[in-house]
DNA sequence: TAGCCGCCTTGATCTCGATCAAGAATTACC
DNA sequence: GGTAATTCTTGATCGAGATCAAGGCGGCTA
């Protein structure tokens, strides 16, 4: 299950947020004891509440972060892919993992032992600043999620999600849904049924969803819908078949 | 508006999360260039999207963190009080503040310049580890908030909020609401009307709210309600006058 | 003391999203 | 090929929470 990192893995790892601005040799020193995990769907990487001994970088595939409540159901916190890191902050502090990480596709993930990183930081503090920058991004993302859940309706969250998939700023575009709809629904705090109905409503402003294939007539309109005041959106958008 | 820190301020600052585990002299060195801000309600401390030049520790009073959407309304992210710090992560990275910070009562807040801290970290990396620990706490809190918004009903969030105010584990207890109900509602992602009705429903399990004074007959029951599955709570709890 | 202005509650109504149930479409597997 | 299991969609219904509107209450100022 665990193996060595390949040259290709290094390529990806060295150019991501956590290690940005560090010298190549510094990065190589940090990840010397790292290993690569090969995962199949439903394999887990870490368990919520386990003591943190490492942090991780997704090299390929998709990884779901979720929290389990006492009553048993799971809440999706985030879904990560190539070039994204997770669990940095707890790895440093020796706390417990805040969420379970589980592969939702075939995935390759680099595992960097915590104790080694802590030693590296004591030697060259610049590493810490890079890590803080990465953690800061995660915080920003979480804040945006809180904001979305509190201030936007379900349809608006779906619109924003689709807009975020598109690289263009405006006009026509086609994107592919990155993972299945049950998972997208969880990510957005909706049931699969509600997500399906949200798509149906977005058809009225020129969004066509067919399986994982999405065509958007005007991305700007999507973004505007997402950013409008909740109350000004209310009542517009009838479901279209 | 800005003045020097008093000995009492130091007392509070030195024993909080950010600086835990550091030697007293190290802490003193870090906060040497710090100043104290005296604030009146509605005074703001930092503005969302401004470049970060410092981070902050609340010495006394209450501070609201909120994000403004393009459409103008504000989403409460968190409410902080004595001994809590904010904006550490962006202060290090030189990013922009992720939210606006505003006093909601008379408040005293210490301001620690970012550039000085960064210099300190380069000298003694242990400081960075302490700061990461503090940031990690904030992340945990944000994740819990996402989880609550996605998995709990309004009444359950109110129940959890009340339980968190109580220091006892079980049995009878009396607590005071720390700030006004409009703000509590915002913090929990509810309207003031819905908060009021949530209180009315909790009366049926022995929670009496009178102005800012709350009496709970059995805290354990509150916690259980908060942690139950959403669907198993549905329909229970009728409003009581 | 009167008047006003926040804060809070209550009532009526409406929309959104969850839930329950069923069926279509796709894929996996024997 | 046929059957089963997933995944997704659609319909009907229900409850939670938002919204709109009104009124009570306490503190503030003139």
Short mmCIF file of C-alpha atoms (C1' of nucleotides) in Angstrom, two decimals:
data_model
loop_
_atom_site.label_atom_id
_atom_site.label_comp_id
_atom_site.label_asym_id
_atom_site.label_seq_id
_atom_site.Cartn_x
_atom_site.Cartn_y
_atom_site.Cartn_z
CA UNK A 1 0.00 0.00 0.00
CA UNK A 2 2.81 2.44 0.82
CA UNK A 3 5.62 2.94 -1.65
CA UNK A 4 8.24 5.44 -2.63
CA UNK A 5 7.51 8.71 -4.35
CA UNK A 6 8.27 8.83 -8.06
CA UNK A 7 9.90 11.68 -9.94
CA UNK A 8 6.46 12.58 -11.28
CA UNK A 9 5.10 12.83 -7.75
CA UNK A 10 7.86 15.27 -6.87
CA UNK A 11 6.95 17.39 -9.86
CA UNK A 12 3.47 17.88 -8.49
CA UNK A 13 4.43 18.26 -4.85
CA UNK A 14 7.13 20.84 -5.34
CA UNK A 15 4.94 23.29 -7.18
CA UNK A 16 2.02 23.45 -4.74
CA UNK A 17 1.07 25.94 -2.08
CA UNK A 18 2.65 24.34 0.97
CA UNK A 19 6.14 24.51 -0.44
CA UNK A 20 5.89 27.57 -2.59
CA UNK A 21 8.88 29.86 -2.34
CA UNK A 22 11.19 27.25 -0.90
CA UNK A 23 14.38 26.14 -2.56
CA UNK A 24 14.19 22.82 -4.42
CA UNK A 25 16.76 21.23 -2.14
CA UNK A 26 14.84 22.30 0.95
CA UNK A 27 11.70 20.69 -0.40
CA UNK A 28 13.57 17.51 -1.21
CA UNK A 29 14.90 17.40 2.31
CA UNK A 30 11.44 17.79 3.76
CA UNK A 31 9.86 15.06 1.74
CA UNK A 32 12.74 12.63 2.02
CA UNK A 33 10.84 10.37 4.43
CA UNK A 34 7.54 10.73 2.58
CA UNK A 35 5.72 7.74 1.15
CA UNK A 36 3.05 7.38 -1.50
CA UNK A 37 -0.27 5.72 -0.75
CA UNK A 38 -2.22 3.99 -3.51
CA UNK A 39 -5.90 4.00 -2.70
CA UNK A 40 -9.06 2.46 -4.05
CA UNK A 41 -12.50 4.02 -3.62
CA UNK A 42 -13.69 3.85 0.02
CA UNK A 43 -10.18 3.31 1.35
CA UNK A 44 -9.56 5.71 4.18
CA UNK A 45 -6.38 7.64 4.83
CA UNK A 46 -6.96 9.00 8.32
CA UNK A 47 -9.75 8.64 10.84
CA UNK A 48 -11.36 11.52 12.70
CA UNK A 49 -10.11 11.66 16.33
CA UNK A 50 -7.03 9.55 15.68
CA UNK A 51 -3.80 11.18 16.89
CA UNK A 52 -2.17 13.02 13.99
CA UNK A 53 1.18 11.62 12.90
CA UNK A 54 1.43 12.98 9.39
CA UNK A 55 -0.06 15.33 6.85
CA UNK A 56 -0.94 14.63 3.23
CA UNK A 57 -0.81 15.88 -0.32
CA UNK A 58 -3.12 14.54 -2.99
CA UNK A 59 -1.13 13.62 -6.07
CA UNK A 60 -3.99 12.25 -8.11
CA UNK A 61 -7.64 11.31 -7.72
CA UNK A 62 -10.27 12.61 -5.32
CA UNK A 63 -10.35 12.53 -1.53
CA UNK A 64 -13.36 13.29 0.65
CA UNK A 65 -13.01 14.91 4.06
CA UNK A 66 -15.98 14.32 6.34
CA UNK A 67 -16.98 14.40 9.98
CA UNK A 68 -19.13 11.78 11.67
CA UNK A 69 -21.62 12.87 14.29
CA UNK A 70 -22.45 10.82 17.36
CA UNK A 71 -25.74 9.92 15.74
CA UNK A 72 -23.82 8.30 12.92
CA UNK A 73 -24.38 10.38 9.80
CA UNK A 74 -21.53 12.01 7.97
CA UNK A 75 -21.08 15.65 7.00
CA UNK A 76 -18.89 16.42 4.01
CA UNK A 77 -16.39 19.15 4.85
CA UNK A 78 -14.42 19.27 1.64
CA UNK A 79 -13.36 17.32 -1.41
CA UNK A 80 -9.75 17.56 -2.49
CA UNK A 81 -7.79 16.74 -5.58
CA UNK A 82 -4.41 16.97 -7.26
CA UNK A 83 -2.07 19.43 -5.58
CA UNK A 84 -4.13 20.00 -2.45
CA UNK A 85 -2.88 19.26 1.04
CA UNK A 86 -4.74 18.48 4.23
CA UNK A 87 -4.23 17.96 7.98
CA UNK A 88 -1.15 20.18 8.11
CA UNK A 89 -2.19 22.08 11.20
CA UNK A 90 -2.96 19.11 13.42
CA UNK A 91 0.16 17.31 12.26
CA UNK A 92 2.24 20.10 13.79
CA UNK A 93 0.38 20.45 17.00
CA UNK A 94 0.07 16.77 17.75
CA UNK A 95 -3.70 17.11 18.03
CA UNK A 96 -6.18 14.65 16.64
CA UNK A 97 -7.45 14.62 13.08
CA UNK A 98 -10.52 16.82 12.80
CA UNK A 99 -12.10 14.74 10.04
CA UNK A 100 -11.90 11.42 8.28
CA UNK A 101 -10.21 11.39 4.87
CA UNK A 102 -11.42 8.82 2.40
CA UNK A 103 -10.66 8.20 -1.27
CA UNK A 104 -13.69 8.51 -3.53
CA UNK A 105 -11.84 7.39 -6.64
CA UNK A 106 -8.60 5.61 -7.35
CA UNK A 107 -6.14 7.97 -5.74
CA UNK A 108 -2.50 8.54 -5.04
CA UNK A 109 -1.60 10.46 -1.90
CA UNK A 110 1.75 11.48 -0.43
CA UNK A 111 2.19 11.02 3.31
CA UNK A 112 4.67 13.29 5.11
CA UNK A 113 5.52 12.29 8.69
CA UNK A 114 4.87 15.03 11.23
CA UNK A 115 7.86 14.59 13.49
CA UNK A 116 10.23 15.04 10.59
CA UNK A 117 8.57 18.28 9.50
CA UNK A 118 8.71 19.68 13.00
CA UNK A 119 12.44 19.02 13.06
CA UNK A 120 12.81 20.74 9.69
CA UNK A 121 10.98 23.80 10.93
CA UNK A 122 13.27 24.17 13.89
CA UNK A 123 16.15 24.22 11.42
CA UNK A 124 14.67 26.61 8.90
CA UNK A 125 11.64 28.62 10.00
CA UNK A 126 10.74 29.68 6.48
CA UNK A 127 9.09 26.33 6.06
CA UNK A 128 6.63 27.26 8.79
CA UNK A 129 5.62 30.41 6.98
CA UNK A 130 4.82 28.38 3.86
CA UNK A 131 2.74 25.97 5.85
CA UNK A 132 0.86 28.78 7.55
CA UNK A 133 0.07 30.20 4.12
CA UNK A 134 -1.39 26.88 3.11
CA UNK A 135 -3.41 26.56 6.31
CA UNK A 136 -4.61 30.10 5.80
CA UNK A 137 -6.06 29.09 2.45
CA UNK A 138 -7.98 26.28 4.08
CA UNK A 139 -9.37 28.71 6.64
CA UNK A 140 -10.45 31.06 3.91
CA UNK A 141 -12.21 28.23 2.20
CA UNK A 142 -14.00 27.20 5.38
CA UNK A 143 -15.13 30.77 6.02
CA UNK A 144 -16.52 30.97 2.53
CA UNK A 145 -18.39 27.78 3.17
CA UNK A 146 -19.91 29.14 6.38
CA UNK A 147 -20.86 32.28 4.49
CA UNK A 148 -22.46 30.28 1.69
CA UNK A 149 -24.46 28.10 4.03
CA UNK A 150 -25.73 31.09 5.97
CA UNK A 151 -26.36 33.59 3.20
CA UNK A 152 -27.13 31.67 0.02
CA UNK A 153 -30.01 29.45 -1.04
CA UNK A 154 -29.42 25.97 -2.37
CA UNK A 155 -29.77 27.04 -6.01
CA UNK A 156 -27.27 29.83 -5.43
CA UNK A 157 -24.73 27.43 -3.96
CA UNK A 158 -25.15 25.15 -6.95
CA UNK A 159 -24.71 28.11 -9.30
CA UNK A 160 -21.53 29.15 -7.52
CA UNK A 161 -20.23 25.61 -7.61
CA UNK A 162 -20.74 25.38 -11.37
CA UNK A 163 -19.20 28.79 -11.90
CA UNK A 164 -16.15 27.74 -9.88
CA UNK A 165 -15.63 24.80 -12.22
CA UNK A 166 -15.48 27.07 -15.20
CA UNK A 167 -12.20 28.70 -16.05
CA UNK A 168 -13.72 31.35 -18.27
CA UNK A 169 -14.98 34.61 -16.84
CA UNK A 170 -18.00 35.02 -19.04
CA UNK A 171 -19.91 33.65 -21.99
CA UNK A 172 -20.51 30.10 -23.12
CA UNK A 173 -18.70 27.17 -21.58
CA UNK A 174 -18.80 23.43 -21.06
CA UNK A 175 -17.53 21.69 -17.93
CA UNK A 176 -17.52 18.17 -16.52
CA UNK A 177 -18.80 17.40 -13.03
CA UNK A 178 -15.73 16.15 -11.18
CA UNK A 179 -17.46 13.51 -9.04
CA UNK A 180 -20.87 11.98 -8.61
CA UNK A 181 -23.94 13.96 -7.73
CA UNK A 182 -24.51 12.41 -4.35
CA UNK A 183 -21.14 13.77 -3.34
CA UNK A 184 -21.74 17.18 -4.91
CA UNK A 185 -24.98 17.38 -2.98
CA UNK A 186 -23.18 16.59 0.26
CA UNK A 187 -20.49 19.13 -0.49
CA UNK A 188 -23.18 21.80 -0.97
CA UNK A 189 -25.29 20.83 2.02
CA UNK A 190 -28.19 19.50 -0.04
CA UNK A 191 -29.88 16.15 -0.57
CA UNK A 192 -29.42 14.52 -3.99
CA UNK A 193 -33.09 15.21 -4.72
CA UNK A 194 -32.71 18.91 -4.06
CA UNK A 195 -29.58 19.08 -6.18
CA UNK A 196 -31.45 17.48 -9.02
CA UNK A 197 -34.23 20.05 -8.70
CA UNK A 198 -31.71 22.87 -8.50
CA UNK A 199 -30.29 21.75 -11.83
CA UNK A 200 -33.80 21.68 -13.24
CA UNK A 201 -34.31 25.29 -12.18
CA UNK A 202 -31.00 26.42 -13.61
CA UNK A 203 -32.16 25.14 -16.99
CA UNK A 204 -34.32 28.26 -17.13
CA UNK A 205 -31.19 30.41 -17.33
CA UNK A 206 -29.47 28.23 -19.87
CA UNK A 207 -27.69 25.51 -17.89
CA UNK A 208 -28.00 22.04 -19.36
CA UNK A 209 -26.88 19.06 -17.31
CA UNK A 210 -26.62 15.66 -18.91
CA UNK A 211 -24.98 13.03 -16.73
CA UNK A 212 -21.62 14.57 -15.81
CA UNK A 213 -21.63 16.91 -18.78
CA UNK A 214 -22.67 20.51 -18.17
CA UNK A 215 -23.15 23.26 -20.71
CA UNK A 216 -23.57 26.85 -19.51
CA UNK A 217 -24.88 29.47 -21.90
CA UNK A 218 -23.62 32.45 -19.90
CA UNK A 219 -21.27 32.03 -16.96
CA UNK A 220 -21.62 35.68 -15.97
CA UNK A 221 -25.32 35.13 -15.39
CA UNK A 222 -24.51 32.17 -13.14
CA UNK A 223 -22.13 34.21 -11.06
CA UNK A 224 -24.58 37.04 -10.78
CA UNK A 225 -27.29 34.68 -9.58
CA UNK A 226 -24.92 33.31 -6.95
CA UNK A 227 -23.96 36.77 -5.70
CA UNK A 228 -27.39 38.35 -5.70
CA UNK A 229 -29.17 38.91 -2.47
CA UNK A 230 -31.04 35.81 -1.38
CA UNK A 231 -34.36 37.62 -1.26
CA UNK A 232 -34.00 39.14 -4.72
CA UNK A 233 -33.54 35.66 -6.16
CA UNK A 234 -36.53 34.23 -4.35
CA UNK A 235 -39.36 33.19 -6.60
CA UNK A 236 -37.46 33.62 -9.85
CA UNK A 237 -36.34 30.45 -11.62
CA UNK A 238 -39.10 27.99 -12.30
CA UNK A 239 -38.22 24.36 -12.81
CA UNK A 240 -37.97 23.47 -16.49
CA UNK A 241 -38.03 19.93 -17.85
CA UNK B 1 -7.26 55.29 20.52
CA UNK B 2 -4.04 53.29 20.68
CA UNK B 3 -2.09 53.12 23.91
CA UNK B 4 0.43 50.96 25.71
CA UNK B 5 -0.35 47.58 27.19
CA UNK B 6 -0.78 47.47 30.95
CA UNK B 7 0.54 44.81 33.29
CA UNK B 8 -2.99 43.42 33.51
CA UNK B 9 -3.11 43.11 29.74
CA UNK B 10 0.08 41.09 29.82
CA UNK B 11 -1.41 38.77 32.40
CA UNK B 12 -4.19 37.85 30.02
CA UNK B 13 -2.11 37.70 26.90
CA UNK B 14 0.65 35.50 28.24
CA UNK B 15 -1.64 32.73 29.35
CA UNK B 16 -3.59 32.24 26.14
CA UNK B 17 -3.35 29.72 23.36
CA UNK B 18 -1.09 31.58 20.95
CA UNK B 19 1.76 31.85 23.37
CA UNK B 20 1.25 28.74 25.41
CA UNK B 21 4.44 26.87 26.13
CA UNK B 22 6.72 29.82 25.46
CA UNK B 23 9.03 31.33 28.02
CA UNK B 24 7.80 34.54 29.63
CA UNK B 25 10.72 36.51 28.26
CA UNK B 26 10.06 35.26 24.75
CA UNK B 27 6.45 36.39 24.99
CA UNK B 28 7.52 39.78 26.27
CA UNK B 29 9.86 40.15 23.36
CA UNK B 30 7.13 39.32 20.90
CA UNK B 31 4.62 41.77 22.27
CA UNK B 32 7.08 44.58 22.87
CA UNK B 33 5.77 46.63 19.94
CA UNK B 34 2.13 45.78 20.66
CA UNK B 35 -0.44 48.46 21.39
CA UNK B 36 -3.84 48.39 23.07
CA UNK B 37 -6.96 49.61 21.29
CA UNK B 38 -9.89 50.99 23.26
CA UNK B 39 -13.11 50.49 21.34
CA UNK B 40 -16.71 51.55 21.59
CA UNK B 41 -19.59 49.54 20.14
CA UNK B 42 -19.59 49.64 16.31
CA UNK B 43 -15.93 50.69 16.12
CA UNK B 44 -14.14 48.46 13.68
CA UNK B 45 -10.68 46.99 14.09
CA UNK B 46 -9.95 45.66 10.63
CA UNK B 47 -11.84 45.67 7.36
CA UNK B 48 -12.38 42.66 5.14
CA UNK B 49 -10.05 42.75 2.09
CA UNK B 50 -7.63 45.26 3.62
CA UNK B 51 -3.99 44.12 3.53
CA UNK B 52 -3.10 42.45 6.82
CA UNK B 53 -0.50 44.26 8.88
CA UNK B 54 -1.18 42.88 12.34
CA UNK B 55 -3.06 40.30 14.33
CA UNK B 56 -5.11 40.80 17.46
CA UNK B 57 -5.92 39.49 20.91
CA UNK B 58 -9.12 40.44 22.69
CA UNK B 59 -8.34 41.55 26.22
CA UNK B 60 -11.86 42.46 27.24
CA UNK B 61 -15.29 42.90 25.72
CA UNK B 62 -16.84 41.32 22.62
CA UNK B 63 -15.73 41.48 19.00
CA UNK B 64 -17.78 40.36 16.00
CA UNK B 65 -16.15 38.88 12.89
CA UNK B 66 -18.30 39.13 9.80
CA UNK B 67 -18.10 38.96 6.03
CA UNK B 68 -19.95 41.29 3.70
CA UNK B 69 -21.32 39.95 0.45
CA UNK B 70 -21.41 41.94 -2.76
CA UNK B 71 -25.13 42.36 -2.26
CA UNK B 72 -24.42 44.14 1.00
CA UNK B 73 -25.66 41.92 3.81
CA UNK B 74 -23.32 40.67 6.48
CA UNK B 75 -22.71 37.11 7.61
CA UNK B 76 -21.48 36.58 11.13
CA UNK B 77 -18.49 34.23 11.18
CA UNK B 78 -17.64 34.32 14.85
CA UNK B 79 -17.86 36.31 18.04
CA UNK B 80 -14.76 36.54 20.20
CA UNK B 81 -14.02 37.55 23.75
CA UNK B 82 -11.34 37.75 26.41
CA UNK B 83 -8.28 35.68 25.57
CA UNK B 84 -9.15 34.91 21.97
CA UNK B 85 -6.99 35.88 19.03
CA UNK B 86 -7.85 36.48 15.41
CA UNK B 87 -6.26 37.15 12.00
CA UNK B 88 -3.01 35.37 12.88
CA UNK B 89 -2.76 33.40 9.69
CA UNK B 90 -3.21 36.28 7.27
CA UNK B 91 -0.88 38.47 9.31
CA UNK B 92 1.93 36.04 8.55
CA UNK B 93 1.23 35.52 4.94
CA UNK B 94 0.66 39.13 4.05
CA UNK B 95 -2.72 38.28 2.61
CA UNK B 96 -5.83 40.36 3.10
CA UNK B 97 -8.14 40.12 6.07
CA UNK B 98 -10.82 37.53 5.43
CA UNK B 99 -13.45 39.31 7.51
CA UNK B 100 -14.27 42.59 9.17
CA UNK B 101 -13.74 42.78 12.94
CA UNK B 102 -16.02 45.10 14.86
CA UNK B 103 -16.54 45.74 18.57
CA UNK B 104 -20.05 44.95 19.77
CA UNK B 105 -19.45 46.24 23.29
CA UNK B 106 -16.89 48.43 24.93
CA UNK B 107 -13.75 46.46 24.21
CA UNK B 108 -10.01 46.39 24.70
CA UNK B 109 -7.91 44.69 22.04
CA UNK B 110 -4.16 44.19 21.72
CA UNK B 111 -2.64 44.77 18.29
CA UNK B 112 0.56 42.90 17.42
CA UNK B 113 2.36 44.09 14.26
CA UNK B 114 2.90 41.34 11.70
CA UNK B 115 6.37 42.24 10.48
CA UNK B 116 7.76 42.03 14.00
CA UNK B 117 6.28 38.59 14.58
CA UNK B 118 7.70 37.31 11.32
CA UNK B 119 11.16 38.47 12.43
CA UNK B 120 10.69 36.75 15.77
CA UNK B 121 9.76 33.49 14.09
CA UNK B 122 12.90 33.50 12.01
CA UNK B 123 14.83 33.79 15.25
CA UNK B 124 12.99 31.17 17.26
CA UNK B 125 10.79 28.77 15.31
CA UNK B 126 8.96 27.54 18.40
CA UNK B 127 6.83 30.62 18.17
CA UNK B 128 5.51 29.42 14.83
CA UNK B 129 4.41 26.13 16.31
CA UNK B 130 2.41 27.95 18.97
CA UNK B 131 0.76 30.11 16.40
CA UNK B 132 -0.09 27.12 14.24
CA UNK B 133 -1.71 25.52 17.28
CA UNK B 134 -3.86 28.58 17.71
CA UNK B 135 -4.81 28.70 14.04
CA UNK B 136 -5.59 25.03 14.22
CA UNK B 137 -8.15 25.75 16.94
CA UNK B 138 -9.83 28.30 14.72
CA UNK B 139 -10.00 25.76 11.92
CA UNK B 140 -11.54 23.23 14.20
CA UNK B 141 -14.13 25.75 15.23
CA UNK B 142 -14.94 26.60 11.63
CA UNK B 143 -15.33 22.93 10.75
CA UNK B 144 -17.69 22.46 13.64
CA UNK B 145 -19.69 25.38 12.37
CA UNK B 146 -19.93 23.90 8.88
CA UNK B 147 -20.97 20.63 10.44
CA UNK B 148 -23.63 22.32 12.56
CA UNK B 149 -25.06 24.26 9.65
CA UNK B 150 -25.24 21.17 7.48
CA UNK B 151 -26.36 18.56 9.97
CA UNK B 152 -28.34 20.28 12.70
CA UNK B 153 -31.68 22.06 12.75
CA UNK B 154 -32.03 25.58 14.14
CA UNK B 155 -33.36 24.38 17.48
CA UNK B 156 -30.46 21.97 17.80
CA UNK B 157 -27.94 24.72 17.15
CA UNK B 158 -29.60 26.87 19.79
CA UNK B 159 -29.51 23.96 22.22
CA UNK B 160 -25.82 23.39 21.56
CA UNK B 161 -25.11 27.09 21.99
CA UNK B 162 -26.81 27.16 25.38
CA UNK B 163 -25.05 23.99 26.45
CA UNK B 164 -21.71 25.49 25.49
CA UNK B 165 -22.36 28.43 27.79
CA UNK B 166 -22.87 26.12 30.73
CA UNK B 167 -19.83 24.95 32.60
CA UNK B 168 -21.59 22.07 34.28
CA UNK B 169 -21.88 18.70 32.61
CA UNK B 170 -25.35 17.83 33.75
CA UNK B 171 -28.25 18.86 35.91
CA UNK B 172 -29.67 22.26 36.69
CA UNK B 173 -27.89 25.45 35.74
CA UNK B 174 -28.34 29.16 35.11
CA UNK B 175 -26.42 31.12 32.49
CA UNK B 176 -26.44 34.63 31.08
CA UNK B 177 -26.65 35.29 27.36
CA UNK B 178 -23.35 37.00 26.54
CA UNK B 179 -24.67 39.41 23.89
CA UNK B 180 -27.93 40.47 22.39
CA UNK B 181 -30.27 38.09 20.63
CA UNK B 182 -29.96 39.64 17.20
CA UNK B 183 -26.28 38.76 17.33
CA UNK B 184 -26.86 35.28 18.72
CA UNK B 185 -29.28 34.67 15.87
CA UNK B 186 -26.64 35.77 13.35
CA UNK B 187 -24.01 33.59 14.96
CA UNK B 188 -26.33 30.57 14.63
CA UNK B 189 -27.51 31.32 11.12
CA UNK B 190 -31.07 32.18 12.11
CA UNK B 191 -33.29 35.24 12.00
CA UNK B 192 -34.15 36.87 15.35
CA UNK B 193 -37.74 35.65 14.90
CA UNK B 194 -36.64 32.06 14.48
CA UNK B 195 -34.34 32.28 17.49
CA UNK B 196 -37.24 33.53 19.55
CA UNK B 197 -39.38 30.60 18.43
CA UNK B 198 -36.56 28.16 19.10
CA UNK B 199 -36.42 29.40 22.69
CA UNK B 200 -40.19 28.95 22.90
CA UNK B 201 -39.82 25.32 21.83
CA UNK B 202 -37.03 24.64 24.27
CA UNK B 203 -39.36 25.67 27.08
CA UNK B 204 -41.00 22.27 26.59
CA UNK B 205 -37.82 20.59 27.84
CA UNK B 206 -37.31 22.94 30.74
CA UNK B 207 -35.40 25.90 29.35
CA UNK B 208 -36.64 29.28 30.58
CA UNK B 209 -35.36 32.43 28.90
CA UNK B 210 -36.09 35.80 30.43
CA UNK B 211 -34.22 38.69 28.82
CA UNK B 212 -30.56 37.63 29.02
CA UNK B 213 -31.18 35.26 31.89
CA UNK B 214 -31.48 31.56 31.08
CA UNK B 215 -32.34 28.71 33.41
CA UNK B 216 -31.86 25.14 32.22
CA UNK B 217 -33.47 22.31 34.14
CA UNK B 218 -31.24 19.58 32.73
CA UNK B 219 -28.16 20.39 30.67
CA UNK B 220 -27.67 16.75 29.71
CA UNK B 221 -31.05 16.79 27.98
CA UNK B 222 -29.98 19.87 26.01
CA UNK B 223 -26.79 18.22 24.85
CA UNK B 224 -28.63 15.08 23.88
CA UNK B 225 -31.10 17.07 21.83
CA UNK B 226 -28.23 18.82 20.06
CA UNK B 227 -26.47 15.55 19.24
CA UNK B 228 -29.47 13.51 18.20
CA UNK B 229 -30.05 12.77 14.59
CA UNK B 230 -31.87 15.61 12.89
CA UNK B 231 -34.72 13.39 11.77
CA UNK B 232 -35.26 11.85 15.18
CA UNK B 233 -35.77 15.32 16.61
CA UNK B 234 -38.22 16.38 13.94
CA UNK B 235 -41.74 16.93 15.15
CA UNK B 236 -40.88 16.68 18.83
CA UNK B 237 -40.84 19.94 20.79
CA UNK B 238 -43.99 21.97 20.49
CA UNK B 239 -43.84 25.69 21.16
CA UNK B 240 -44.90 26.54 24.73
CA UNK B 241 -45.89 29.96 25.93
"C1'" DT C 1 -43.80 63.07 31.49
"C1'" DA C 2 -44.34 62.19 26.88
"C1'" DG C 3 -42.51 60.52 22.89
"C1'" DC C 4 -39.33 57.81 20.39
"C1'" DC C 5 -36.38 54.15 19.14
"C1'" DG C 6 -34.14 49.73 19.58
"C1'" DC C 7 -34.94 45.02 21.07
"C1'" DC C 8 -37.80 41.22 21.40
"C1'" DT C 9 -41.94 38.41 20.80
"C1'" DT C 10 -45.98 36.65 18.47
"C1'" DG C 11 -49.07 35.74 14.57
"C1'" DA C 12 -50.10 34.76 9.60
"C1'" DT C 13 -48.39 33.33 5.46
"C1'" DC C 14 -45.27 31.52 2.07
"C1'" DT C 15 -41.11 29.36 0.11
"C1'" DC C 16 -37.50 26.18 0.32
"C1'" DG C 17 -35.67 22.02 0.99
"C1'" DA C 18 -36.29 17.30 3.31
"C1'" DT C 19 -38.64 13.19 3.20
"C1'" DC C 20 -41.06 9.28 1.36
"C1'" DA C 21 -42.07 6.75 -2.64
"C1'" DA C 22 -41.65 5.27 -7.24
"C1'" DG C 23 -39.63 4.79 -11.64
"C1'" DA C 24 -35.96 5.52 -15.49
"C1'" DA C 25 -31.25 4.88 -16.88
"C1'" DT C 26 -26.85 3.01 -16.36
"C1'" DT C 27 -23.58 -0.24 -14.93
"C1'" DA C 28 -21.99 -4.52 -12.79
"C1'" DC C 29 -22.16 -9.19 -12.45
"C1'" DC C 30 -23.41 -13.93 -13.05
"C1'" DG D 1 -28.66 -12.20 -21.94
"C1'" DG D 2 -30.84 -11.34 -17.78
"C1'" DT D 3 -30.88 -9.87 -13.16
"C1'" DA D 4 -29.36 -6.97 -9.59
"C1'" DA D 5 -27.51 -2.91 -7.77
"C1'" DT D 6 -26.41 2.02 -8.37
"C1'" DT D 7 -27.36 6.45 -9.63
"C1'" DC D 8 -30.32 9.90 -10.89
"C1'" DT D 9 -34.78 12.03 -11.62
"C1'" DT D 10 -39.55 13.14 -10.69
"C1'" DG D 11 -43.80 13.51 -7.98
"C1'" DA D 12 -46.45 14.27 -3.66
"C1'" DT D 13 -46.38 15.82 0.82
"C1'" DC D 14 -44.69 17.94 5.00
"C1'" DG D 15 -42.14 20.74 8.27
"C1'" DA D 16 -38.68 24.28 9.13
"C1'" DG D 17 -37.51 28.65 8.82
"C1'" DA D 18 -37.97 33.31 6.34
"C1'" DT D 19 -40.72 37.10 5.63
"C1'" DC D 20 -44.12 40.59 6.52
"C1'" DA D 21 -46.72 42.90 9.90
"C1'" DA D 22 -48.08 44.28 14.40
"C1'" DG D 23 -47.54 45.14 19.15
"C1'" DG D 24 -45.23 45.09 23.94
"C1'" DC D 25 -41.52 46.67 26.70
"C1'" DG D 26 -37.58 49.20 28.48
"C1'" DG D 27 -34.29 52.86 28.05
"C1'" DC D 28 -33.18 57.26 26.29
"C1'" DT D 29 -33.88 62.09 25.39
"C1'" DA D 30 -36.51 66.39 25.04
#
